[in-house]
PDB file of C-alpha atoms in Angstrom:
ATOM      1  CA  MET M 953      -3.677  -2.528  12.958  1.00  0.00           C
ATOM      2  CA  LYS M 954      -4.159  -4.553   9.782  1.00  0.00           C
ATOM      3  CA  SER M 955      -1.898  -4.255   6.732  1.00  0.00           C
ATOM      4  CA  VAL M 956      -1.817  -5.670   3.192  1.00  0.00           C
ATOM      5  CA  ARG M 957       1.337  -5.634   1.029  1.00  0.00           C
ATOM      6  CA  PHE M 958       1.455  -5.238  -2.778  1.00  0.00           C
ATOM      7  CA  SER M 959       4.863  -5.774  -4.386  1.00  0.00           C
ATOM      8  CA  LEU M 960       6.359  -4.209  -7.493  1.00  0.00           C
ATOM      9  CA  ILE M 961       6.610  -6.936 -10.139  1.00  0.00           C
ATOM     10  CA  ASN M 962       7.917  -6.273 -13.666  1.00  0.00           C
ATOM     11  CA  LYS M 963       7.766  -2.498 -13.154  1.00  0.00           C
ATOM     12  CA  LYS M 964       4.144  -2.603 -12.034  1.00  0.00           C
ATOM     13  CA  PHE M 965       2.542  -2.737  -8.624  1.00  0.00           C
ATOM     14  CA  ASP M 966       0.260  -5.700  -8.054  1.00  0.00           C
ATOM     15  CA  ASP M 967      -3.229  -4.252  -8.529  1.00  0.00           C
ATOM     16  CA  GLN M 968      -5.212  -7.413  -7.801  1.00  0.00           C
ATOM     17  CA  TYR M 969      -7.988  -6.756  -5.299  1.00  0.00           C
ATOM     18  CA  THR M 970      -7.920  -9.263  -2.428  1.00  0.00           C
ATOM     19  CA  PHE M 971     -10.495 -10.406   0.106  1.00  0.00           C
ATOM     20  CA  ASP M 972      -8.384  -8.891   2.891  1.00  0.00           C
ATOM     21  CA  LEU M 973      -9.501  -5.451   1.723  1.00  0.00           C
ATOM     22  CA  GLN M 974     -13.203  -6.157   2.045  1.00  0.00           C
ATOM     23  CA  GLY M 975     -14.840  -4.048   4.703  1.00  0.00           C
ATOM     24  CA  TYR M 976     -11.959  -1.564   4.650  1.00  0.00           C
ATOM     25  CA  LEU M 977     -11.460  -0.394   1.054  1.00  0.00           C
ATOM     26  CA  SER M 978     -13.814  -0.585  -1.904  1.00  0.00           C
ATOM     27  CA  VAL M 979     -12.791  -1.957  -5.289  1.00  0.00           C
ATOM     28  CA  GLN M 980     -13.271   1.417  -6.953  1.00  0.00           C
ATOM     29  CA  ASP M 981     -11.054   3.277  -4.471  1.00  0.00           C
ATOM     30  CA  PHE M 982      -8.403   0.567  -4.659  1.00  0.00           C
ATOM     31  CA  CYS M 983      -8.280   0.590  -8.466  1.00  0.00           C
ATOM     32  CA  SER M 984      -8.155   4.385  -8.674  1.00  0.00           C
ATOM     33  CA  SER M 985      -5.264   4.566  -6.196  1.00  0.00           C
ATOM     34  CA  PHE M 986      -3.191   1.880  -7.893  1.00  0.00           C
ATOM     35  CA  LYS M 987      -3.904   3.391 -11.285  1.00  0.00           C
ATOM     36  CA  LEU M 988      -2.146   6.554 -10.128  1.00  0.00           C
ATOM     37  CA  LEU M 989       0.735   4.530  -8.700  1.00  0.00           C
ATOM     38  CA  ASN M 990       1.270   2.469 -11.851  1.00  0.00           C
ATOM     39  CA  GLN M 991       1.041   5.566 -14.037  1.00  0.00           C
ATOM     40  CA  SER M 992       3.841   7.075 -11.978  1.00  0.00           C
ATOM     41  CA  VAL M 993       5.889   3.871 -12.350  1.00  0.00           C
ATOM     42  CA  PHE M 994       5.386   3.952 -16.124  1.00  0.00           C
ATOM     43  CA  LYS M 995       6.461   7.598 -16.270  1.00  0.00           C
ATOM     44  CA  ASN M 996       9.434   7.212 -13.909  1.00  0.00           C
ATOM     45  CA  PRO M 997      10.477   3.537 -13.916  1.00  0.00           C
ATOM     46  CA  PRO M 998      12.931   2.156 -11.352  1.00  0.00           C
ATOM     47  CA  PRO M 999      16.535   1.510 -12.418  1.00  0.00           C
ATOM     48  CA  GLY M1000      16.146  -2.241 -12.128  1.00  0.00           C
ATOM     49  CA  ASN M1001      18.512  -4.908 -10.902  1.00  0.00           C
ATOM     50  CA  LYS M1002      21.949  -3.673  -9.874  1.00  0.00           C
ATOM     51  CA  LEU M1003      23.548  -6.773 -11.334  1.00  0.00           C
ATOM     52  CA  VAL M1004      22.505  -5.624 -14.810  1.00  0.00           C
ATOM     53  CA  TRP M1005      24.218  -2.293 -14.230  1.00  0.00           C
ATOM     54  CA  VAL M1006      27.380  -4.018 -13.007  1.00  0.00           C
ATOM     55  CA  ILE M1007      27.432  -6.175 -16.146  1.00  0.00           C
ATOM     56  CA  ALA M1008      26.952  -3.053 -18.285  1.00  0.00           C
ATOM     57  CA  VAL M1009      29.947  -1.374 -16.608  1.00  0.00           C
ATOM     58  CA  TRP M1010      32.026  -4.509 -17.157  1.00  0.00           C
ATOM     59  CA  VAL M1011      31.070  -4.546 -20.859  1.00  0.00           C
ATOM     60  CA  PHE M1012      32.198  -0.928 -21.233  1.00  0.00           C
ATOM     61  CA  TRP M1013      35.463  -1.794 -19.526  1.00  0.00           C
ATOM     62  CA  MET M1014      36.049  -4.667 -21.950  1.00  0.00           C
ATOM     63  CA  ILE M1015      35.318  -2.379 -24.894  1.00  0.00           C
ATOM     64  CA  GLY M1016      37.813   0.175 -23.581  1.00  0.00           C
ATOM     65  CA  ILE M1017      40.475  -2.471 -22.999  1.00  0.00           C
ATOM     66  CA  THR M1018      39.945  -3.927 -26.487  1.00  0.00           C
ATOM     67  CA  LEU M1019      40.199  -0.522 -28.164  1.00  0.00           C
ATOM     68  CA  ASN M1020      43.300   0.274 -26.151  1.00  0.00           C
ATOM     69  CA  TYR M1021      44.887  -3.008 -27.204  1.00  0.00           C
ATOM     70  CA  LEU M1022      44.103  -2.398 -30.888  1.00  0.00           C
ATOM     71  CA  LEU M1023      45.484   1.122 -30.596  1.00  0.00           C
ATOM     72  CA  TRP M1024      48.717  -0.227 -29.149  1.00  0.00           C
ATOM     73  CA  ILE M1025      49.038  -2.853 -31.923  1.00  0.00           C
ATOM     74  CA  PHE M1026      48.632  -0.395 -34.798  1.00  0.00           C
ATOM     75  CA  THR M1027      50.367   2.668 -33.356  1.00  0.00           C
ATOM     76  CA  LYS M1028      52.752   1.146 -30.805  1.00  0.00           C
ATOM     77  CA  SER M1029      51.767   4.016 -28.538  1.00  0.00           C
ATOM     78  CA  SER M1030      51.488   3.639 -24.787  1.00  0.00           C
ATOM     79  CA  HIS M1031      49.264   6.684 -24.284  1.00  0.00           C
ATOM     80  CA  GLY M1032      46.243   4.407 -24.133  1.00  0.00           C
ATOM     81  CA  LEU M1033      47.557   2.836 -20.936  1.00  0.00           C
ATOM     82  CA  VAL M1034      47.313   6.242 -19.270  1.00  0.00           C
ATOM     83  CA  ILE M1035      43.838   6.981 -20.642  1.00  0.00           C
ATOM     84  CA  LEU M1036      42.380   3.541 -19.830  1.00  0.00           C
ATOM     85  CA  PRO M1037      42.194   3.931 -16.006  1.00  0.00           C
ATOM     86  CA  PHE M1038      40.507   7.324 -16.358  1.00  0.00           C
ATOM     87  CA  PHE M1039      38.042   5.837 -18.834  1.00  0.00           C
ATOM     88  CA  MET M1040      37.162   3.015 -16.440  1.00  0.00           C
ATOM     89  CA  ILE M1041      36.715   5.378 -13.495  1.00  0.00           C
ATOM     90  CA  LEU M1042      34.646   7.805 -15.565  1.00  0.00           C
ATOM     91  CA  THR M1043      32.276   5.134 -16.888  1.00  0.00           C
ATOM     92  CA  THR M1044      31.808   3.722 -13.378  1.00  0.00           C
ATOM     93  CA  LEU M1045      30.953   7.133 -11.956  1.00  0.00           C
ATOM     94  CA  LEU M1046      28.545   7.831 -14.815  1.00  0.00           C
ATOM     95  CA  PHE M1047      26.702   4.555 -14.265  1.00  0.00           C
ATOM     96  CA  ILE M1048      26.491   5.158 -10.511  1.00  0.00           C
ATOM     97  CA  TRP M1049      25.180   8.679 -11.085  1.00  0.00           C
ATOM     98  CA  ARG M1050      22.607   7.528 -13.636  1.00  0.00           C
ATOM     99  CA  HIS M1051      21.409   4.716 -11.398  1.00  0.00           C
ATOM    100  CA  ARG M1052      20.997   7.083  -8.456  1.00  0.00           C
ATOM    101  CA  VAL M1053      19.101   9.655 -10.525  1.00  0.00           C
ATOM    102  CA  LEU M1054      16.643   7.045 -11.798  1.00  0.00           C
ATOM    103  CA  ARG M1055      16.207   5.572  -8.327  1.00  0.00           C
ATOM    104  CA  GLN M1056      15.565   8.920  -6.634  1.00  0.00           C
ATOM    105  CA  ARG M1057      13.204  10.045  -9.381  1.00  0.00           C
ATOM    106  CA  PHE M1058      11.192   6.848  -9.051  1.00  0.00           C
ATOM    107  CA  GLU M1059      11.082   6.852  -5.247  1.00  0.00           C
ATOM    108  CA  LEU M1060      10.166  10.529  -4.949  1.00  0.00           C
ATOM    109  CA  SER M1061       7.356  10.181  -7.477  1.00  0.00           C
ATOM    110  CA  ILE M1062       5.836   7.206  -5.629  1.00  0.00           C
ATOM    111  CA  LEU M1063       6.172   8.984  -2.287  1.00  0.00           C
ATOM    112  CA  SER M1064       4.395  11.992  -3.767  1.00  0.00           C
ATOM    113  CA  ILE M1065       1.509   9.814  -4.969  1.00  0.00           C
ATOM    114  CA  CYS M1066       1.262   8.127  -1.552  1.00  0.00           C
ATOM    115  CA  ASN M1067       1.099  11.515   0.164  1.00  0.00           C
ATOM    116  CA  ARG M1068      -1.671  12.618  -2.186  1.00  0.00           C
ATOM    117  CA  ILE M1069      -3.672   9.469  -1.494  1.00  0.00           C
ATOM    118  CA  ASN M1070      -3.101   9.692   2.264  1.00  0.00           C
ATOM    119  CA  ALA M1071      -4.366  13.272   2.275  1.00  0.00           C
ATOM    120  CA  THR M1072      -7.872  11.878   1.754  1.00  0.00           C
ATOM    121  CA  GLU M1073      -7.619   8.285   2.981  1.00  0.00           C
ATOM    122  CA  ASN M1074      -6.141   9.078   6.411  1.00  0.00           C
ATOM    123  CA  ILE M1075      -9.519  10.505   7.386  1.00  0.00           C
ATOM    124  CA  ARG M1076     -10.971   7.009   6.995  1.00  0.00           C
ATOM    125  CA  GLY M1077      -8.135   5.338   8.904  1.00  0.00           C
ATOM    126  CA  ILE M1078      -6.313   4.120   5.748  1.00  0.00           C
ATOM    127  CA  ASN M1079      -2.605   4.780   5.214  1.00  0.00           C
ATOM    128  CA  TYR M1080      -0.450   4.025   2.142  1.00  0.00           C
ATOM    129  CA  ARG M1081       3.230   3.350   2.841  1.00  0.00           C
ATOM    130  CA  PHE M1082       6.007   2.937   0.286  1.00  0.00           C
ATOM    131  CA  SER M1083       8.597   0.421   1.468  1.00  0.00           C
ATOM    132  CA  LYS M1084      11.982  -0.594   0.126  1.00  0.00           C
ATOM    133  CA  ASN M1085      13.433  -3.948   1.184  1.00  0.00           C
ATOM    134  CA  GLY M1086      10.891  -4.060   4.014  1.00  0.00           C
ATOM    135  CA  SER M1087      11.672  -0.574   5.389  1.00  0.00           C
ATOM    136  CA  ASP M1088       9.554   2.542   5.165  1.00  0.00           C
ATOM    137  CA  LEU M1089      10.995   5.073   2.719  1.00  0.00           C
ATOM    138  CA  SER M1090       9.199   7.986   4.361  1.00  0.00           C
ATOM    139  CA  ASP M1091      11.239   7.425   7.547  1.00  0.00           C
ATOM    140  CA  LEU M1092      14.516   9.274   7.017  1.00  0.00           C
ATOM    141  CA  SER M1093      16.181   7.586  10.002  1.00  0.00           C
ATOM    142  CA  LYS M1094      15.948   4.183   8.299  1.00  0.00           C
ATOM    143  CA  GLN M1095      17.304   5.243   4.919  1.00  0.00           C
ATOM    144  CA  VAL M1096      20.921   5.176   6.138  1.00  0.00           C
ATOM    145  CA  THR M1097      20.640   1.528   7.146  1.00  0.00           C
ATOM    146  CA  MET M1098      18.861   0.716   3.884  1.00  0.00           C
ATOM    147  CA  VAL M1099      21.740   2.124   1.836  1.00  0.00           C
ATOM    148  CA  SER M1100      24.334   0.174   3.814  1.00  0.00           C
ATOM    149  CA  ASN M1101      22.346  -3.087   3.732  1.00  0.00           C
ATOM    150  CA  SER M1102      21.062  -2.795   0.177  1.00  0.00           C
ATOM    151  CA  ASN M1103      21.081  -5.942  -1.947  1.00  0.00           C
ATOM    152  CA  LEU M1104      21.681  -6.324  -5.654  1.00  0.00           C
ATOM    153  CA  LYS M1105      17.934  -6.697  -6.185  1.00  0.00           C
ATOM    154  CA  THR M1106      15.773  -4.026  -4.579  1.00  0.00           C
ATOM    155  CA  VAL M1107      12.262  -5.040  -3.516  1.00  0.00           C
ATOM    156  CA  TYR M1108       9.683  -2.247  -3.589  1.00  0.00           C
ATOM    157  CA  SER M1109       6.152  -2.613  -2.274  1.00  0.00           C
ATOM    158  CA  ILE M1110       3.084  -0.634  -1.262  1.00  0.00           C
ATOM    159  CA  LEU M1111       1.803  -1.347   2.236  1.00  0.00           C
ATOM    160  CA  ILE M1112      -1.821  -0.422   2.964  1.00  0.00           C
ATOM    161  CA  GLU M1113      -2.514  -0.069   6.673  1.00  0.00           C
ATOM    162  CA  PHE M1114      -5.966  -0.016   8.252  1.00  0.00           C
ATOM    163  CA  ASP M1115      -6.535   1.491  11.671  1.00  0.00           C
ATOM    164  CA  ASP M1116      -9.073  -0.589  13.599  1.00  0.00           C
ATOM    165  CA  ARG M1117      -9.751   2.343  15.906  1.00  0.00           C
ATOM    166  CA  TYR M1118     -11.470   4.142  13.048  1.00  0.00           C
ATOM    167  CA  ASN M1119     -13.837   1.220  12.494  1.00  0.00           C
ATOM    168  CA  ALA M1120     -14.602   1.096  16.209  1.00  0.00           C
ATOM    169  CA  LEU M1121     -15.251   4.840  16.263  1.00  0.00           C
ATOM    170  CA  SER M1122     -17.462   4.750  13.183  1.00  0.00           C
ATOM    171  CA  SER M1123     -19.484   1.830  14.549  1.00  0.00           C
ATOM    172  CA  GLN M1124     -19.834   3.628  17.869  1.00  0.00           C
ATOM    173  CA  GLN M1125     -21.119   6.734  16.122  1.00  0.00           C
ATOM    174  CA  PHE M1126     -23.504   4.639  14.076  1.00  0.00           C
ATOM    175  CA  ASN M1127     -24.831   2.903  17.184  1.00  0.00           C
ATOM    176  CA  ARG M1128     -24.967   6.076  19.208  1.00  0.00           C
ATOM    177  CA  TYR M1129     -27.574   4.820  21.639  1.00  0.00           C
ATOM    178  CA  PRO M1130     -26.739   1.746  23.693  1.00  0.00           C
ATOM    179  CA  SER M1131     -28.982  -1.263  23.508  1.00  0.00           C
ATOM    180  CA  VAL M1132     -30.048  -0.976  27.162  1.00  0.00           C
ATOM    181  CA  ASP M1133     -32.054   2.143  26.323  1.00  0.00           C
ATOM    182  CA  PHE M1134     -34.323   0.205  24.016  1.00  0.00           C
ATOM    183  CA  VAL M1135     -37.194  -1.992  25.143  1.00  0.00           C
ATOM    184  CA  THR M1136     -38.386  -4.809  22.953  1.00  0.00           C
ATOM    185  CA  VAL M1137     -42.152  -4.911  22.755  1.00  0.00           C
ATOM    186  CA  PRO M1138     -43.632  -8.179  21.477  1.00  0.00           C
ATOM    187  CA  LEU M1139     -46.294  -7.966  18.844  1.00  0.00           C
ATOM    188  CA  TYR M1140     -48.366 -10.723  20.422  1.00  0.00           C
ATOM    189  CA  ALA M1141     -48.680 -11.248  24.156  1.00  0.00           C
ATOM    190  CA  HIS M1142     -49.023 -14.846  25.271  1.00  0.00           C
ATOM    191  CA  VAL M1143     -51.034 -15.224  28.463  1.00  0.00           C
ATOM    192  CA  SER M1144     -51.362 -18.538  30.240  1.00  0.00           C
ATOM    193  CA  GLU M1145     -54.763 -20.085  30.865  1.00  0.00           C
ATOM    194  CA  LYS M1146     -54.422 -19.815  34.652  1.00  0.00           C
ATOM    195  CA  ALA M1147     -53.730 -16.137  34.453  1.00  0.00           C
ATOM    196  CA  SER M1148     -56.633 -15.597  32.070  1.00  0.00           C
ATOM    197  CA  THR M1149     -59.095 -17.478  34.307  1.00  0.00           C
ATOM    198  CA  ALA M1150     -57.908 -15.564  37.340  1.00  0.00           C
ATOM    199  CA  TRP M1151     -58.377 -12.322  35.517  1.00  0.00           C
ATOM    200  CA  THR M1152     -61.878 -13.230  34.338  1.00  0.00           C
ATOM    201  CA  SER M1153     -62.853 -14.355  37.818  1.00  0.00           C
ATOM    202  CA  THR M1154     -62.027 -10.973  39.255  1.00  0.00           C
ATOM    203  CA  LYS M1155     -64.089  -9.308  36.597  1.00  0.00           C
ATOM    204  CA  GLN M1156     -67.275 -11.310  37.282  1.00  0.00           C
ATOM    205  CA  TYR M1157     -70.192  -9.367  38.724  1.00  0.00           C
ATOM    206  CA  ASP M1158     -73.864  -9.993  39.422  1.00  0.00           C
ATOM    207  CA  GLU M1159     -76.359  -8.811  36.942  1.00  0.00           C
ATOM    208  CA  LYS M1160     -79.634  -7.581  38.303  1.00  0.00           C
ATOM    209  CA  PHE M1161     -82.627  -7.428  36.131  1.00  0.00           C
ATOM    210  CA  ILE M1162     -84.676  -4.343  36.663  1.00  0.00           C
ATOM    211  CA  THR M1163     -88.306  -4.683  35.903  1.00  0.00           C
ATOM    212  CA  HIS M1164     -90.512  -1.744  35.328  1.00  0.00           C
ATOM    213  CA  GLN M1165     -93.786  -1.891  37.133  1.00  0.00           C
TER     214      GLN M1165
END
C-alpha cells in the first residue's frame, strides 16, 4: 500500500503533481480531483487557527470591561457588574458555536468530495482520505480522541492511497498467458560446419548415366 499526503496550506490543498504519482494517477485526473477539493475549500473555508479565535474573544472581553468601567464612571451604577459576566459568557459561547459551525461545514464538504471521487477511483485501486492531525476523519471511532487531543493549530491533509493489489491484478490480466506457453523461434538458424557436412554426406548418392542405344 503506497500513500502520498497533500497538506492544506493557506486555505488551499497542495495541488502540485509529484513523481510519486507516476504510474498510479495521471496528471489530468489529479488536477481535476484537486480542483473540486479546492473549490470546496474556497466555498466553505476552515475556521483557521484557534489562537486567533481566543484573541478575538479576549478583545471582546476587554471592550466589555472598558464600556462597563466608563458606564460606572459616568452613572455611578453597579448594574454593569452584573451584566458583565453574562456578556463574557455569551460572547465565549457564540465564538465556540461559530467556530464549530465553520469547522463542521468545511469537514463535511471535503468528506463529500472525497466520497464522490472514491466512487470512481476505488475501481482503479485509488482511495482519497481526508485526515485531521494525522487521523482519518471518516473513522468515527477516532474523532473522540481527536477532539480531546486537538491542538491550537489544526492540520488538514488529503491522503491518496494506492492499492498495489490492483496493479498486480491488472498486469496479470494483461499478461493472461504465461511465458512458458510461448516458444521463441529464431529468424535465422545457425548450423555448425560439422553438422552441415554430416548432413550433406548422408544425402550423397551415386548418379548413373543412362545411355540410349
